[in-house]
PDB file of C-alpha atoms in Angstrom:
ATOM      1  CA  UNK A   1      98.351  90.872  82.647  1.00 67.00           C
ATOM      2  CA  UNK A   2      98.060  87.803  84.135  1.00 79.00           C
ATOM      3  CA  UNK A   3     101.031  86.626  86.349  1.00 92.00           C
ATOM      4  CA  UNK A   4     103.406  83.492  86.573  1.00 96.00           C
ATOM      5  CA  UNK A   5     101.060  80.236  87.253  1.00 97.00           C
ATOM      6  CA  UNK A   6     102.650  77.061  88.241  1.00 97.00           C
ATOM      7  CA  UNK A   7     101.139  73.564  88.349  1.00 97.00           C
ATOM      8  CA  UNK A   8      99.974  72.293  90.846  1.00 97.00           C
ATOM      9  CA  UNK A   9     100.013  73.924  93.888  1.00 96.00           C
ATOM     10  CA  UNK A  10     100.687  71.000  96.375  1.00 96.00           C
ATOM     11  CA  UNK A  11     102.087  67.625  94.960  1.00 96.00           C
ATOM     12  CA  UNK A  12     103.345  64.136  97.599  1.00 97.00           C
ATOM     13  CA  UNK A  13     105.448  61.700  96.643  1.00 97.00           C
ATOM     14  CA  UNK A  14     107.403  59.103  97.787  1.00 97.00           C
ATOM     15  CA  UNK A  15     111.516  58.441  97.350  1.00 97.00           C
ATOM     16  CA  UNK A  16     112.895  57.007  94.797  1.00 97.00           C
ATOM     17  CA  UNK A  17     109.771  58.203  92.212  1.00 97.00           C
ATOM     18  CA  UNK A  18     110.450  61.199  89.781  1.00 97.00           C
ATOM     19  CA  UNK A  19     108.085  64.547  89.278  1.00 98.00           C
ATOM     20  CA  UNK A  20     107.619  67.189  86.828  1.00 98.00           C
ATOM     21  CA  UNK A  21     106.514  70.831  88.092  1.00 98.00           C
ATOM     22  CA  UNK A  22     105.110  73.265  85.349  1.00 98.00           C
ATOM     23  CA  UNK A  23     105.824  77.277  85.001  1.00 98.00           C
ATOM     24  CA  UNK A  24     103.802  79.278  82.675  1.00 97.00           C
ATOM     25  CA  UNK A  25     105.704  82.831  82.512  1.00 96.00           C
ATOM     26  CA  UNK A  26     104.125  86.123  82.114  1.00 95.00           C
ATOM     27  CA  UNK A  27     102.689  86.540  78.607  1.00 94.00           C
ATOM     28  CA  UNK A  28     106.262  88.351  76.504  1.00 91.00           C
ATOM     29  CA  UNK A  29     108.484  87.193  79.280  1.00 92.00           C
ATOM     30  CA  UNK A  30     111.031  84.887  77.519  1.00 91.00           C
ATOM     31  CA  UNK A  31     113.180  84.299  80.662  1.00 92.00           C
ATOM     32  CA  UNK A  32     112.299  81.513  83.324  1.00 94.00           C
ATOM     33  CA  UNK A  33     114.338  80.901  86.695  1.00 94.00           C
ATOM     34  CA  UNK A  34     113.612  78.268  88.967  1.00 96.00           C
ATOM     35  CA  UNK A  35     114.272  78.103  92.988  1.00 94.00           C
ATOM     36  CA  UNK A  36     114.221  75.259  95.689  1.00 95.00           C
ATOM     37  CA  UNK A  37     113.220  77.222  99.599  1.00 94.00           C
ATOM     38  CA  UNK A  38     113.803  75.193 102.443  1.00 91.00           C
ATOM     39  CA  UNK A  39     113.565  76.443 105.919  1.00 83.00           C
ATOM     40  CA  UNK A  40     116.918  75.706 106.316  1.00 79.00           C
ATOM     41  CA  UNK A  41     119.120  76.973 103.755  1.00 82.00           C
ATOM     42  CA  UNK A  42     116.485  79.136 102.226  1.00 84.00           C
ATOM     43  CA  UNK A  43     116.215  80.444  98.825  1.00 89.00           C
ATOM     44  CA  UNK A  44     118.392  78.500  96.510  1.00 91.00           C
ATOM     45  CA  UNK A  45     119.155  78.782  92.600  1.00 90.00           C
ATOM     46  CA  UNK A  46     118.741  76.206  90.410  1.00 93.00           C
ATOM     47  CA  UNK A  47     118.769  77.021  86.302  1.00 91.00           C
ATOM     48  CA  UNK A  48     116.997  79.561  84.199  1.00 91.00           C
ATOM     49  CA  UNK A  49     116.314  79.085  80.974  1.00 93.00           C
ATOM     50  CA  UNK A  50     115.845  82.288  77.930  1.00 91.00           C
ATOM     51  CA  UNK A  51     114.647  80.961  74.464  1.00 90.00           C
ATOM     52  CA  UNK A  52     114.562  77.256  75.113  1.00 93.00           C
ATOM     53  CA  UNK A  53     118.429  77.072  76.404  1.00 93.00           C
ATOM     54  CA  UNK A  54     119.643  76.639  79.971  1.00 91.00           C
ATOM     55  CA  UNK A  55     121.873  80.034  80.261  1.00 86.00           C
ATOM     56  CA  UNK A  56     123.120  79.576  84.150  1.00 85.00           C
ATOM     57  CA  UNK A  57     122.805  76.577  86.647  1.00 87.00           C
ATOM     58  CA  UNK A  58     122.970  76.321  90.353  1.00 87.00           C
ATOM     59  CA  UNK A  59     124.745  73.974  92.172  1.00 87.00           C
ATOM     60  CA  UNK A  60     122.353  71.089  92.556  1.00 93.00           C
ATOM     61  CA  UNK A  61     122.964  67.412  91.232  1.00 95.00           C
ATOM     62  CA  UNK A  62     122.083  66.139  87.702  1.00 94.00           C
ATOM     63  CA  UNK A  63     118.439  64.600  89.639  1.00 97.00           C
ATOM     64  CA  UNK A  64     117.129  68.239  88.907  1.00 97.00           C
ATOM     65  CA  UNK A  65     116.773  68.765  85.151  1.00 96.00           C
ATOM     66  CA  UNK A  66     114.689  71.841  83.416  1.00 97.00           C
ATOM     67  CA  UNK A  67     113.551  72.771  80.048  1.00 97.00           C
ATOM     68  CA  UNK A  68     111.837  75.432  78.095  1.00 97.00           C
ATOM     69  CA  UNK A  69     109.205  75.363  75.839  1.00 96.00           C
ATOM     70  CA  UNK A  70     108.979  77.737  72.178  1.00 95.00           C
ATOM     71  CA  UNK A  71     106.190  79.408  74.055  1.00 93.00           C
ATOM     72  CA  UNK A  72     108.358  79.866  76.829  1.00 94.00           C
ATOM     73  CA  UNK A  73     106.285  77.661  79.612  1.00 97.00           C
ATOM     74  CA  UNK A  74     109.250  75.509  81.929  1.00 97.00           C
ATOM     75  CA  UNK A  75     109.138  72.900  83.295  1.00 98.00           C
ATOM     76  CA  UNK A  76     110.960  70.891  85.956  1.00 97.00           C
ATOM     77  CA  UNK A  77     111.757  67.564  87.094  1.00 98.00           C
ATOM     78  CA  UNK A  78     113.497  65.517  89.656  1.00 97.00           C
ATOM     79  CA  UNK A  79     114.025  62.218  89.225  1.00 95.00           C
ATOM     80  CA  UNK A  80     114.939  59.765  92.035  1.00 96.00           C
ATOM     81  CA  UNK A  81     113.093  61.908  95.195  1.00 97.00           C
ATOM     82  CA  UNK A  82     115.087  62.187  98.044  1.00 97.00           C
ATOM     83  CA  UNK A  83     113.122  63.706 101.076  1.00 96.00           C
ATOM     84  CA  UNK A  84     116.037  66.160 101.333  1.00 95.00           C
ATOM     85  CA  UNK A  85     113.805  67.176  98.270  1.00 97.00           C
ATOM     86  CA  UNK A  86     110.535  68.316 100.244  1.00 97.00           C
ATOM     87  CA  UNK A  87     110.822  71.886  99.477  1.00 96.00           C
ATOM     88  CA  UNK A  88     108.989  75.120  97.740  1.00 96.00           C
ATOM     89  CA  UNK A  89     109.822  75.291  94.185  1.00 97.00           C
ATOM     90  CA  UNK A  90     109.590  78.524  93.150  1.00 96.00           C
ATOM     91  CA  UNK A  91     109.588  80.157  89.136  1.00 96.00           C
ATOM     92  CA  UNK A  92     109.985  83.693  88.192  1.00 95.00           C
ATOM     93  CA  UNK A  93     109.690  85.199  85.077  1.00 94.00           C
ATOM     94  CA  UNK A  94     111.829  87.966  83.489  1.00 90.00           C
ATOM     95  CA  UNK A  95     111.400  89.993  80.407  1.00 86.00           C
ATOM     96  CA  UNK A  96     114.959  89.238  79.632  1.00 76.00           C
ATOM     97  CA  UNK A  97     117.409  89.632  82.335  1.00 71.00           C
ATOM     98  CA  UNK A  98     116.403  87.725  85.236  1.00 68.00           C
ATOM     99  CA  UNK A  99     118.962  89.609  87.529  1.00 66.00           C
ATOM    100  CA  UNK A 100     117.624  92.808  86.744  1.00 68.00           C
ATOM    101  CA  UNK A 101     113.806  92.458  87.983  1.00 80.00           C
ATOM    102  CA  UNK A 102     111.522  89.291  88.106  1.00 88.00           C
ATOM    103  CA  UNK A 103     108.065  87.962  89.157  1.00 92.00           C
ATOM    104  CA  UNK A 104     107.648  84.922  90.978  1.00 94.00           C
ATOM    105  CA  UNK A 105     105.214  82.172  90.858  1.00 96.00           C
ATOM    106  CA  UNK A 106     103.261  81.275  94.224  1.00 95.00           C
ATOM    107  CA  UNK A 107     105.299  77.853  94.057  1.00 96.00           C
ATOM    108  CA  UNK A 108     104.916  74.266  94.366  1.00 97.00           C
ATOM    109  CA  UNK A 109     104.688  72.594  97.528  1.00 96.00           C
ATOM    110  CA  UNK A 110     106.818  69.169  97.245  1.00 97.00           C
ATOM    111  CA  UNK A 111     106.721  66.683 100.081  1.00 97.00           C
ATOM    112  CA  UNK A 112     108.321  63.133  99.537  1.00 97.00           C
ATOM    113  CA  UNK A 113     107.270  60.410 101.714  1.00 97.00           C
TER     114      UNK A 113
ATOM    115  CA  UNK B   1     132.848  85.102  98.755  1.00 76.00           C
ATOM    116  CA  UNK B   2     129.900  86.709  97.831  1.00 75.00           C
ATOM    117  CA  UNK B   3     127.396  86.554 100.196  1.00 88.00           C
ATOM    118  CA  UNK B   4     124.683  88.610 101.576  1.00 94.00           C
ATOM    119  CA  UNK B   5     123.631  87.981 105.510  1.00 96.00           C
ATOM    120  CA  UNK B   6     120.698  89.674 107.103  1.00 97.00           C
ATOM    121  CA  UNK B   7     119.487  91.190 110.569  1.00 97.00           C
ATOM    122  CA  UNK B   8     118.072  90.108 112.881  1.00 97.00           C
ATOM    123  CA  UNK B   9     116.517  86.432 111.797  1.00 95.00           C
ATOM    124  CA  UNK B  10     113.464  87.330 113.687  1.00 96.00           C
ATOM    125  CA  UNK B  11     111.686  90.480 114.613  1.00 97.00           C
ATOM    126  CA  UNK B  12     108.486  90.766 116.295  1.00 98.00           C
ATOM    127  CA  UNK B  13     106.785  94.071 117.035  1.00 98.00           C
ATOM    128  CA  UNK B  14     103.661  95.675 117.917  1.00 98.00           C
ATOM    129  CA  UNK B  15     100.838  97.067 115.185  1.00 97.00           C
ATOM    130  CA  UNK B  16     101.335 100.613 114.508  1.00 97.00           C
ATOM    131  CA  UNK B  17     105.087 100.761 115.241  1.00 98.00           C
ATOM    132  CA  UNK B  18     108.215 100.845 112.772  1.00 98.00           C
ATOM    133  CA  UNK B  19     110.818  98.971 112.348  1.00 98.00           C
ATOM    134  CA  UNK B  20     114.403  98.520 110.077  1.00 98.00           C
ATOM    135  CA  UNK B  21     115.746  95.109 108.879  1.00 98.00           C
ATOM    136  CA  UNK B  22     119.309  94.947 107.991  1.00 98.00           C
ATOM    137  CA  UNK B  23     121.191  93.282 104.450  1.00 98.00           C
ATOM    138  CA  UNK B  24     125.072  93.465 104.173  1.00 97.00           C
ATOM    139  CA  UNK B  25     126.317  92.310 100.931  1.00 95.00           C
ATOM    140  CA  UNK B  26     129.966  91.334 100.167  1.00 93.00           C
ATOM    141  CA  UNK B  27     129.466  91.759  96.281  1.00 87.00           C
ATOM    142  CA  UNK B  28     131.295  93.091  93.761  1.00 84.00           C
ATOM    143  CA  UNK B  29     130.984  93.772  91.627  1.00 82.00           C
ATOM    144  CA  UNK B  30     126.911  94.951  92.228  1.00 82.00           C
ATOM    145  CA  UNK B  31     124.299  95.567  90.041  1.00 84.00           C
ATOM    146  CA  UNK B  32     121.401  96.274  91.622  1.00 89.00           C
ATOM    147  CA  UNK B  33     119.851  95.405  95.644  1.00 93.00           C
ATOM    148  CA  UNK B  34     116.272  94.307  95.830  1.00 94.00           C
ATOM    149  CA  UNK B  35     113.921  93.637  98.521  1.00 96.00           C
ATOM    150  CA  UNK B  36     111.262  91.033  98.416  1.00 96.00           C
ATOM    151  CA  UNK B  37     108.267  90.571 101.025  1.00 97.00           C
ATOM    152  CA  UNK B  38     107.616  86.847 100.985  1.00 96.00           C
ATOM    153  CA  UNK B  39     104.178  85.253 102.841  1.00 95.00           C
ATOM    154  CA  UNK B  40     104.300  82.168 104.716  1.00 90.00           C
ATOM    155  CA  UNK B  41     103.698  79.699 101.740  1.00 85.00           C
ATOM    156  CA  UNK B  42     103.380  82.224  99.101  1.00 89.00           C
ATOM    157  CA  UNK B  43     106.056  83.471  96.279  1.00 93.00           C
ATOM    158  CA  UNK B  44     108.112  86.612  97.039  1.00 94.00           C
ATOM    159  CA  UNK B  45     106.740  89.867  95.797  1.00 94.00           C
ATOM    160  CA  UNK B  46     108.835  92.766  95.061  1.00 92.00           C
ATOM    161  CA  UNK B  47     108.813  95.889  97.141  1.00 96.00           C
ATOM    162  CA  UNK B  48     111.939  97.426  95.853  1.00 94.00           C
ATOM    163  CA  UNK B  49     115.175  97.602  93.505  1.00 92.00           C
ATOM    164  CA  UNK B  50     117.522 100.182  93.510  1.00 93.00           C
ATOM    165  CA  UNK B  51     120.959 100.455  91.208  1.00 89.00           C
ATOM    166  CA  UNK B  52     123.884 101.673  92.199  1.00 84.00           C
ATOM    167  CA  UNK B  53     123.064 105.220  92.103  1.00 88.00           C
ATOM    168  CA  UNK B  54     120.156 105.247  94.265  1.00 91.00           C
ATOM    169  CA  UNK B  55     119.903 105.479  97.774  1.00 93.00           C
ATOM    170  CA  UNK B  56     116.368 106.254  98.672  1.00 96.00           C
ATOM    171  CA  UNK B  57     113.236 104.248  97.108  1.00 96.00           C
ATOM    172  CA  UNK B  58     110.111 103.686  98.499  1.00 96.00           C
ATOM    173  CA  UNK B  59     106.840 101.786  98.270  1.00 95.00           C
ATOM    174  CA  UNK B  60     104.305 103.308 100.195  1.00 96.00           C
ATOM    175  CA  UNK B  61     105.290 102.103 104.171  1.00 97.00           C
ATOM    176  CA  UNK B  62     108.489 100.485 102.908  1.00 98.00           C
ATOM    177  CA  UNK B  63     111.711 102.692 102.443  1.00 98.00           C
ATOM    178  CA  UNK B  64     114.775 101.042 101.183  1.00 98.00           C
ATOM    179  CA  UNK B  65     117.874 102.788 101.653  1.00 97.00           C
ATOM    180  CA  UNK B  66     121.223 101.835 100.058  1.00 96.00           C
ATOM    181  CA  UNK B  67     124.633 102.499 101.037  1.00 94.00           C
ATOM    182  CA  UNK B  68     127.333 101.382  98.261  1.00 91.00           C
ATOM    183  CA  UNK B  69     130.051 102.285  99.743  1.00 91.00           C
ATOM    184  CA  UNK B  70     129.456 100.507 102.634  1.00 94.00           C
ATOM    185  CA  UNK B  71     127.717  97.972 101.392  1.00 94.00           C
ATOM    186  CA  UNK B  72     124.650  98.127 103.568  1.00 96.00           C
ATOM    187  CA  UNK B  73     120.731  98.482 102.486  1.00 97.00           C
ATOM    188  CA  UNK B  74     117.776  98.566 105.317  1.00 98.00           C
ATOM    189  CA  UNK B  75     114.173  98.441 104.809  1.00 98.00           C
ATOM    190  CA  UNK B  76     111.996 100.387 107.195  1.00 98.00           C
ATOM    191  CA  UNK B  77     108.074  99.948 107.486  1.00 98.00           C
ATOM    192  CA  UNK B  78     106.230 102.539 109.049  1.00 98.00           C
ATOM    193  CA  UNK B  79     103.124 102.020 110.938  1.00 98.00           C
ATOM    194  CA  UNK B  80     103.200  98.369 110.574  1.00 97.00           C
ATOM    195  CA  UNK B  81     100.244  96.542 110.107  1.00 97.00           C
ATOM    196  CA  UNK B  82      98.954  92.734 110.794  1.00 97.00           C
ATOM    197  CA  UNK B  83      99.532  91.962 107.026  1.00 97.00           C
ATOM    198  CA  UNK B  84     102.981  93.491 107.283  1.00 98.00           C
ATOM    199  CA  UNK B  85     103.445  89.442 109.065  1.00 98.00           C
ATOM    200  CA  UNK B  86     105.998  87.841 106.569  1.00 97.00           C
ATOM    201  CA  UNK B  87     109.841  87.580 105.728  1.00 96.00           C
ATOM    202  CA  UNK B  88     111.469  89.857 104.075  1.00 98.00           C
ATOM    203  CA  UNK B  89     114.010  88.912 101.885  1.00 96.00           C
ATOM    204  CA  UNK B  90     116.813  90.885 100.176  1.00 96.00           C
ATOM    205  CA  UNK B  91     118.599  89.968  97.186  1.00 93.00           C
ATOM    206  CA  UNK B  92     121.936  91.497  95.154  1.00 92.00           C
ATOM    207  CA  UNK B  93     122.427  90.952  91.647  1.00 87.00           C
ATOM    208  CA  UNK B  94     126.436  90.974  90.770  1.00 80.00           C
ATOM    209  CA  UNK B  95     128.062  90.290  87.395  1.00 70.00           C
ATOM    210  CA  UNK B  96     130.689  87.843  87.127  1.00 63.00           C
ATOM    211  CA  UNK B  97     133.661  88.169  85.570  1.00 55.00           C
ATOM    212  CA  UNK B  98     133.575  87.826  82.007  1.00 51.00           C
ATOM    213  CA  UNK B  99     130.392  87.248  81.899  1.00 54.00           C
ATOM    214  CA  UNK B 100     127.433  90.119  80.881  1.00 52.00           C
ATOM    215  CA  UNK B 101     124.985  88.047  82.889  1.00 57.00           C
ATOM    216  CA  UNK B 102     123.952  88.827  86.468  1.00 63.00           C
ATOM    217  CA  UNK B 103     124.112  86.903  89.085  1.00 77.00           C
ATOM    218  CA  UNK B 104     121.643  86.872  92.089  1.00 83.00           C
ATOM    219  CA  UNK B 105     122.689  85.960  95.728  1.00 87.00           C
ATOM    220  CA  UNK B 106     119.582  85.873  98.726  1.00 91.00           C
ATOM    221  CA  UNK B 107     120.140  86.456 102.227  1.00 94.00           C
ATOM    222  CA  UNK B 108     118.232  84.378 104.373  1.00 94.00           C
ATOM    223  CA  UNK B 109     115.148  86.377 105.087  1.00 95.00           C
ATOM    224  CA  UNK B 110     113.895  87.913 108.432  1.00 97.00           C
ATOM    225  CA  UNK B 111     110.805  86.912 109.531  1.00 96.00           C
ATOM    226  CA  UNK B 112     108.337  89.897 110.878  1.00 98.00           C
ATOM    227  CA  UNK B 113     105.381  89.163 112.985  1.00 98.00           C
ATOM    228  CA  UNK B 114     103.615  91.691 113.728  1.00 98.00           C
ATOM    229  CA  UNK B 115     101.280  91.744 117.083  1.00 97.00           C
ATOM    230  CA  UNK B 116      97.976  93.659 117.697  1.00 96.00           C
TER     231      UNK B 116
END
């Protein structure tokens, strides 16, 4: 089974300019979490979304928006980059309940300029 | 508060030794405690998760234990190894109240490096 892919890998930008990161899921898994890591304050939760609809959101402003696709791909964007923004971005899939066991994606690398 | 802290930020040991990293978690009410192994750049992998009613699980050299009552889990990795070089990241899962959906909460990490 092939596991959670996210596109691309590495991505700059500069503040002020928006970006959209992509999460394709492990093939059945219907749940999709995404994560901002920062050296810093590490491993932070932003939204996850099960069957196209956002069921539980972090504590991050309005900037970060998600959705899900019928074939359960995600993706993410951020509009107005901060460089409080350079981060990891991190997905993981789920089969259903995303605080029982998931699989994470090897993340995008974010740096705004 | 819910939180979970881990110990010690930093570890750094020689190849072939063993070692124990530390999570305390102040949630309630839990679900299930899971350790992730996370390389420099890379997304976390899981070595372990363990519910309430276990307190032993292992994964070849890692062995999580879980106390429940006291609210303390430790990882231990024998015979580290060069590769063992990473942090190591625990996570609980709690549910709300009210609500049937967990909720995860990550300590900070501790990074290993491991030194021929």
């Amino acid at each position: 089974k092939a596991g959670v892919t996210q596109t691309p890998r590495y991505l700059i930008k500069t503040r002020g300019q928006q970006v959209t990161l992509s999460c394709s899921p492990i093939s059945g898994h219907r749940s999709v979490s995404w994560y901002q890591q920062t050296p810093g304050q590490g491993l932070q939760f932003l939204f996850e979304y099960f069957s196209e609809t956002q069921r539980n959101k972090g504590n991050f402003p309005g900037r970060f928006s998600g959705r899900q696709f019928s074939n359960s791909r995600s993706e993410m964007n951020v509009s107005t980059l901060e460089l409080g923004d350079s981060a990891l971005y991190l997905c993981a899939s789920s089969a259903t309940d995303y605080s029982y066991e998931q699989y994470f994606g090897p993340g995008t690398r974010l740096t705004v300029t | 508060k819910n939180q979970v802290e881990q110990s010690p930020q930093s570890l750094i040991i020689l190849e072939g030794k063993n070692c124990t990293l530390q999570c305390n978690y102040t949630v309630s009410p839990f679900s299930n405690l899971r350790w992730y192994k996370q390389d420099t750049g890379r997304g976390p992998v899981s070595l372990t998760i363990m519910t309430f009613s276990e307190n032993t699980k292992s994964n070849g050299r890692y062995t999580a234990t879980l106390d429940a009552d006291t609210k303390q889990s430790s990882l231990h990795i024998t015979a580290s190894q060069l590769s063992d070089s990473a942090s190591y990241i625990c996570v609980v899962s709690g549910v709300e109240g009210g609500s049937t959906l967990g909720r995860l909460y990550f300590g900070r990490g501790t990074q290993l490096t491991v030194w021929p």
